[in-house]
Coordinates of C-alpha atoms in Angstrom, one line a residue:
X1 CA 29.0 -13.4 0.4
X2 CA 30.7 -13.0 -2.8
X3 CA 30.4 -9.2 -3.0
X4 CA 30.7 -6.3 -0.5
X5 CA 28.7 -3.8 -2.4
X6 CA 25.4 -3.9 -4.3
X7 CA 23.2 -1.6 -6.3
X8 CA 20.4 0.4 -4.3
X9 CA 18.3 3.3 -4.7
X10 CA 18.8 6.1 -2.2
X11 CA 17.1 9.3 -1.2
X12 CA 19.6 12.0 -0.8
X13 CA 17.5 15.3 -0.8
X14 CA 14.2 16.6 -2.3
X15 CA 14.2 15.7 -5.9
X16 CA 17.1 13.4 -5.7
X17 CA 16.6 9.6 -5.7
X18 CA 19.1 7.6 -7.7
X19 CA 20.9 4.2 -7.7
X20 CA 24.4 3.7 -6.7
X21 CA 26.7 1.1 -5.1
X22 CA 26.3 0.8 -1.4
X23 CA 27.6 -1.5 1.2
X24 CA 25.9 -5.0 1.3
X25 CA 25.2 -6.0 5.0
X26 CA 25.2 -9.7 5.9
X27 CA 22.1 -10.9 8.0
X28 CA 22.8 -11.1 11.7
X29 CA 21.1 -13.4 14.2
X30 CA 17.4 -13.8 13.5
X31 CA 17.8 -11.9 10.2
X32 CA 17.2 -13.0 6.5
X33 CA 18.7 -11.5 3.4
X34 CA 16.3 -11.4 0.4
X35 CA 17.0 -10.6 -3.2
X36 CA 14.2 -8.3 -4.3
X37 CA 12.8 -9.2 -7.7
X38 CA 10.3 -6.3 -8.1
X39 CA 9.6 -3.4 -5.8
X40 CA 6.6 -1.0 -6.2
X41 CA 6.8 2.8 -5.8
X42 CA 4.0 4.1 -3.7
X43 CA 2.5 7.6 -2.7
X44 CA 4.7 7.5 0.5
X45 CA 7.9 7.0 -1.6
X46 CA 6.9 10.0 -3.6
X47 CA 6.4 12.0 -0.5
X48 CA 9.9 11.0 0.7
X49 CA 11.4 11.9 -2.7
X50 CA 9.8 15.3 -2.6
X51 CA 11.4 16.0 0.7
X52 CA 8.2 15.9 2.7
X53 CA 9.4 13.5 5.3
X54 CA 12.9 14.8 6.0
X55 CA 12.2 15.0 9.6
X56 CA 11.7 11.2 9.8
X57 CA 14.0 9.8 6.9
X58 CA 17.8 9.9 7.6
X59 CA 19.9 10.6 4.5
X60 CA 21.1 8.9 2.4
X61 CA 18.2 6.4 2.8
X62 CA 17.6 3.3 0.9
X63 CA 13.7 3.4 0.6
X64 CA 10.9 1.2 -0.8
X65 CA 8.8 -1.4 1.0
X66 CA 6.2 -3.0 -1.6
X67 CA 8.3 -6.0 -2.7
X68 CA 8.6 -9.7 -3.7
X69 CA 11.9 -11.5 -3.5
X70 CA 13.8 -14.8 -2.9
X71 CA 15.6 -15.6 0.2
X72 CA 19.4 -15.3 -0.6
X73 CA 21.1 -15.8 2.8
X74 CA 20.1 -16.8 6.4
X75 CA 21.5 -15.4 9.7
X76 CA 22.2 -17.4 12.7
X77 CA 19.3 -19.2 14.4
X78 CA 16.9 -18.8 11.5
X79 CA 14.9 -21.8 10.7
X80 CA 11.9 -22.7 8.5
X81 CA 13.4 -21.0 5.4
X82 CA 15.6 -21.9 2.6
X83 CA 17.6 -20.0 0.1
X84 CA 15.5 -19.5 -2.9
X85 CA 12.1 -19.4 -1.2
X86 CA 9.7 -16.9 -2.8
X87 CA 8.6 -14.3 0.0
X88 CA 7.0 -11.0 0.6
X89 CA 7.8 -8.8 3.5
X90 CA 5.6 -7.3 6.2
X91 CA 7.8 -4.2 6.6
X92 CA 6.7 -3.5 10.3
X93 CA 9.1 -3.8 13.1
X94 CA 7.1 -3.1 16.5
X95 CA 8.7 -2.7 19.8
X96 CA 6.4 -5.3 21.3
X97 CA 6.5 -3.5 24.5
X98 CA 4.4 -0.3 24.3
X99 CA 0.7 -0.2 25.4
X100 CA -0.5 -0.4 22.0
X101 CA 1.5 -3.6 21.2
X102 CA 0.4 -5.0 24.5
X103 CA -3.2 -4.5 23.6
X104 CA -2.7 -6.4 20.3
X105 CA -2.3 -3.6 17.9
X106 CA 1.5 -3.9 17.0
X107 CA 1.0 -2.9 13.5
X108 CA 0.3 0.6 14.7
X109 CA 3.0 0.4 17.5
X110 CA 3.7 3.6 19.4
X111 CA 7.4 3.4 18.2
X112 CA 7.0 1.5 14.9
X113 CA 10.0 1.0 12.8
X114 CA 8.6 1.0 9.2
X115 CA 11.1 -0.6 7.0
X116 CA 11.9 1.4 3.9
X117 CA 11.1 4.7 5.8
X118 CA 12.7 4.5 9.2
X119 CA 15.3 1.9 8.2
X120 CA 16.7 0.7 4.9
X121 CA 14.2 -0.5 2.3
X122 CA 13.6 -2.8 -0.7
X123 CA 14.8 -0.7 -3.6
X124 CA 18.0 -2.6 -3.8
X125 CA 19.5 -5.9 -5.1
X126 CA 19.6 -7.3 -1.5
X127 CA 17.6 -6.5 1.6
X128 CA 18.2 -7.7 5.2
X129 CA 14.9 -7.9 7.2
X130 CA 13.9 -9.7 10.5
X131 CA 12.8 -13.1 10.2
X132 CA 9.4 -12.5 11.5
X133 CA 8.7 -10.2 8.6
X134 CA 8.6 -12.9 5.9
X135 CA 5.5 -14.2 4.4
X136 CA 5.7 -17.1 2.1
X137 CA 4.4 -16.7 -1.6
X138 CA 3.3 -19.9 -3.4
X139 CA 5.6 -21.2 -6.0
X140 CA 4.2 -20.3 -9.5
X141 CA 2.9 -16.9 -8.4
X142 CA 4.0 -14.2 -11.0
X143 CA 6.5 -12.1 -9.2
X144 CA 5.2 -9.0 -10.9
X145 CA 1.8 -9.7 -9.4
X146 CA 3.4 -10.5 -6.0
X147 CA 4.9 -7.1 -6.0
X148 CA 1.5 -5.7 -5.5
X149 CA 0.9 -7.7 -2.3
X150 CA 1.5 -4.9 0.0
X151 CA -0.9 -2.4 -1.5
X152 CA -3.4 -5.3 -1.6
X153 CA -2.8 -6.1 2.1
X154 CA -3.8 -2.4 2.6
X155 CA -7.1 -2.9 0.6
X156 CA -7.9 -6.2 2.5
X157 CA -7.3 -4.3 5.9
X158 CA -9.2 -1.5 5.0
X159 CA -12.4 -3.5 3.8
X160 CA -12.2 -5.7 7.0
X161 CA -11.9 -2.5 9.1
X162 CA -15.0 -1.1 7.5
X163 CA -17.1 -4.3 8.4
X164 CA -18.4 -4.2 4.8
X165 CA -20.9 -7.0 4.1
X166 CA -22.3 -8.7 1.1
X167 CA -25.4 -6.9 -0.2
X168 CA -24.2 -3.4 1.1
X169 CA -23.4 -0.5 -1.1
X170 CA -19.9 1.1 -1.0
X171 CA -18.5 4.1 -2.5
X172 CA -14.8 4.4 -3.2
X173 CA -13.4 7.9 -3.5
X174 CA -10.1 7.9 -5.2
X175 CA -9.0 5.7 -8.1
X176 CA -5.2 5.3 -7.5
X177 CA -3.8 1.8 -7.0
X178 CA -5.0 1.5 -3.4
X179 CA -8.6 2.8 -4.3
X180 CA -8.8 0.4 -7.3
X181 CA -7.7 -2.6 -5.0
X182 CA -10.1 -1.4 -2.4
X183 CA -13.0 -1.5 -4.9
X184 CA -11.8 -4.9 -6.2
X185 CA -11.7 -6.5 -2.7
X186 CA -15.0 -5.0 -1.8
X187 CA -16.8 -6.3 -5.0
X188 CA -15.4 -9.8 -3.9
X189 CA -17.2 -9.4 -0.5
X190 CA -20.5 -9.4 -2.5
X191 CA -21.1 -5.5 -2.2
X192 CA -22.2 -3.2 -4.8
X193 CA -19.3 -0.7 -5.5
X194 CA -19.1 2.6 -7.3
X195 CA -15.7 4.3 -7.6
X196 CA -15.2 8.1 -8.0
X197 CA -12.2 9.3 -9.8
X198 CA -11.5 12.7 -11.7
X199 CA -8.6 11.3 -13.7
X200 CA -9.7 9.9 -17.2
X201 CA -6.9 7.4 -17.5
X202 CA -7.7 5.8 -14.1
X203 CA -11.4 5.9 -14.8
X204 CA -10.8 4.1 -18.0
X205 CA -8.7 1.5 -16.2
X206 CA -11.4 1.1 -13.5
X207 CA -14.0 0.5 -16.2
X208 CA -11.8 -1.9 -18.0
X209 CA -11.7 -3.8 -14.6
X210 CA -15.5 -4.0 -14.7
X211 CA -16.0 -1.5 -12.0
X212 CA -18.8 1.0 -11.9
X213 CA -17.0 4.4 -12.1
X214 CA -18.0 8.1 -12.0
X215 CA -16.4 11.4 -12.6
X216 CA -16.9 13.6 -9.6
X217 CA -16.3 16.7 -11.7
X218 CA -19.3 16.0 -13.8
X219 CA -21.4 13.7 -11.5
X220 CA -22.9 14.0 -8.1
X221 CA -21.7 11.0 -5.9
X222 CA -24.2 11.6 -3.3
X223 CA -27.2 11.7 -5.7
X224 CA -25.9 8.6 -7.5
X225 CA -25.6 6.5 -4.3
X226 CA -29.1 7.5 -3.3
X227 CA -30.4 6.7 -6.7
X228 CA -28.9 3.3 -6.5
X229 CA -30.1 2.5 -2.9
X230 CA -33.6 3.7 -3.0
X231 CA -32.8 6.9 -1.3
X232 CA -30.6 5.5 1.4
X233 CA -27.1 6.2 0.5
X234 CA -23.9 4.1 0.9
X235 CA -23.3 1.8 3.9
X236 CA -19.6 2.4 3.5
X237 CA -17.6 5.0 2.0
X238 CA -13.8 4.6 1.6
X239 CA -12.0 8.0 1.4
X240 CA -8.7 7.3 -0.5
X241 CA -8.0 10.5 -2.3
X242 CA -6.4 12.3 0.6
X243 CA -8.1 15.5 -0.6
X244 CA -10.5 18.0 1.0
X245 CA -13.1 17.6 -1.8
X246 CA -12.9 13.8 -1.7
X247 CA -13.4 13.8 2.2
X248 CA -16.6 16.0 1.6
X249 CA -17.8 13.7 -1.3
X250 CA -17.3 10.6 0.8
X251 CA -19.3 12.0 3.8
X252 CA -22.2 13.1 1.5
X253 CA -22.6 9.7 -0.1
X254 CA -23.2 7.9 3.2
X255 CA -26.5 6.7 4.5
X256 CA -27.7 7.0 8.0
X257 CA -25.4 5.1 10.3
X258 CA -22.9 4.8 7.3
X259 CA -19.2 4.1 7.9
X260 CA -16.6 6.4 6.6
X261 CA -13.3 4.5 6.3
X262 CA -10.5 7.0 6.2
X263 CA -7.6 5.5 4.1
X264 CA -6.1 8.6 2.4
X265 CA -3.4 10.4 4.3
X266 CA -4.5 14.0 5.1
X267 CA -1.1 15.6 5.9
X268 CA -2.8 18.9 6.5
X269 CA -5.6 19.6 9.0
X270 CA -9.2 19.5 7.2
X271 CA -12.1 21.6 8.2
X272 CA -15.1 19.4 7.8
X273 CA -18.8 19.6 8.6
X274 CA -19.5 17.3 11.7
X275 CA -23.1 17.9 11.7
X276 CA -23.9 14.8 9.4
X277 CA -22.0 12.7 11.9
X278 CA -24.6 13.8 14.6
X279 CA -27.5 14.1 12.5
X280 CA -27.1 10.8 10.7
X281 CA -25.2 8.9 13.3
X282 CA -22.2 8.3 11.1
X283 CA -19.1 6.5 12.1
X284 CA -15.5 7.5 11.3
X285 CA -13.0 4.7 11.0
X286 CA -9.3 5.2 10.6
X287 CA -7.5 2.6 8.6
X288 CA -3.7 2.3 8.8
X289 CA -1.4 -0.2 7.4
X290 CA -2.4 -3.9 7.9
X291 CA -1.9 -7.0 10.2
X292 CA -0.3 -10.1 9.2
X293 CA -3.6 -11.8 8.6
X294 CA -4.3 -9.2 6.0
X295 CA -1.0 -9.9 4.2
X296 CA -1.7 -13.7 4.3
X297 CA -5.2 -13.1 2.8
X298 CA -3.7 -10.8 0.1
X299 CA -1.3 -13.7 -0.8
X300 CA -4.1 -16.0 -1.1
X301 CA -6.1 -13.8 -3.3
X302 CA -3.2 -12.8 -5.6
X303 CA -1.6 -16.3 -5.8
X304 CA -5.1 -17.8 -6.8
X305 CA -5.6 -15.1 -9.5
X306 CA -8.7 -13.7 -7.8
X307 CA -7.6 -10.2 -8.3
X308 CA -6.6 -8.7 -11.7
X309 CA -3.6 -6.9 -10.1
X310 CA -1.5 -7.2 -13.2
X311 CA -3.7 -4.7 -14.8
X312 CA -2.6 -2.0 -12.6
X313 CA 1.1 -2.2 -13.6
X314 CA 1.7 0.6 -16.0
X315 CA 5.6 0.8 -15.9
X316 CA 8.4 -1.5 -15.1
X317 CA 11.9 0.1 -15.0
X318 CA 15.2 -1.5 -13.9
X319 CA 16.9 -0.3 -10.7
X320 CA 19.6 1.6 -12.5
X321 CA 16.9 3.8 -13.9
X322 CA 14.9 4.3 -10.6
X323 CA 15.1 8.1 -11.0
X324 CA 12.9 7.7 -14.2
X325 CA 10.6 5.5 -12.3
X326 CA 9.9 8.1 -9.7
X327 CA 9.6 10.7 -12.5
X328 CA 7.0 8.6 -14.4
X329 CA 4.8 8.4 -11.2
X330 CA 5.3 12.0 -10.3
X331 CA 4.4 13.3 -13.6
X332 CA 0.9 11.6 -13.5
X333 CA -0.7 9.2 -15.9
X334 CA 1.1 6.2 -14.3
X335 CA -0.8 3.9 -12.0
X336 CA 1.5 1.3 -10.4
X337 CA 5.2 1.7 -11.3
X338 CA 7.5 -1.4 -10.5
X339 CA 11.4 -1.4 -10.3
X340 CA 13.0 -4.5 -11.4
X341 CA 15.7 -5.0 -8.7
X342 CA 17.2 -8.1 -10.1
X343 CA 21.1 -8.0 -10.6
X344 CA 22.3 -6.7 -13.9
X345 CA 23.5 -10.0 -15.0
X346 CA 20.0 -11.5 -14.5
X347 CA 18.3 -8.5 -16.3
X348 CA 20.7 -9.2 -19.3

């Protein structure tokens, strides 16, 4: 390699994420170095930046995991990949030995190493990852679109987990990037979809994407779903807000034997009314991360232009200004913020 350092964004302490020069590591056996093109900032990254995950994240930590890049170097024993290949990364390194992995659920491994949280991530000019994490992205795919493959994979997994079928009615509570993507993927299944979101900017974006959207501060989601379904309610509700009111709203929107797909992270314990689960025979389904097949389906949808992911991108800032990128998302009003990780000479 021609240089021994490269630019990377590191979390140092609560409120301090900035880019500086760090050591560039060569890929070892079975590893691949990629040069990220664009890396998205997600809610988990914001939690890290706020200091909420200090018990898990060692500092200083290179963070970020929503990325698209090109292969820039191959470690020993790697085959099937060439320098210049366009790829995304499934940022999950399971131990492959625990009971969960043995039962076929390695994406929620008992000792999962989530790249960009538990180990170095993608907000950098170069990123070394295990060969098995790579997924090929078709040539000609817009790299900014491909930067949304990871959250799209979340949406694909959530819709699949919910068992949503064509002709069913689905309510999505929370209109951030993942909520919007869930609504778009759900609509592609042939379901009727309504999205509930209190933020006016996000509601306007949802409406521009052709989604049916309501303001939960002025409209009753439960009443609306029953009006649209002849009094039945939604077959599926996706709770994506991570808020107590959102959880209550999602449960209230469900039909008898409806399925609540819990997507949002509820960091604090919630007090919820379990009586509707008994009385209406509801199901609660947890949905965490994604499996490789979900990522491959996301690649297919995005590369084919079947999802308008570009509309979700509100800010693109260079890696050298990553602190501003985090601030833009934390201040509100932004939807998806991307960081341009290309080397300075490429940006120029």
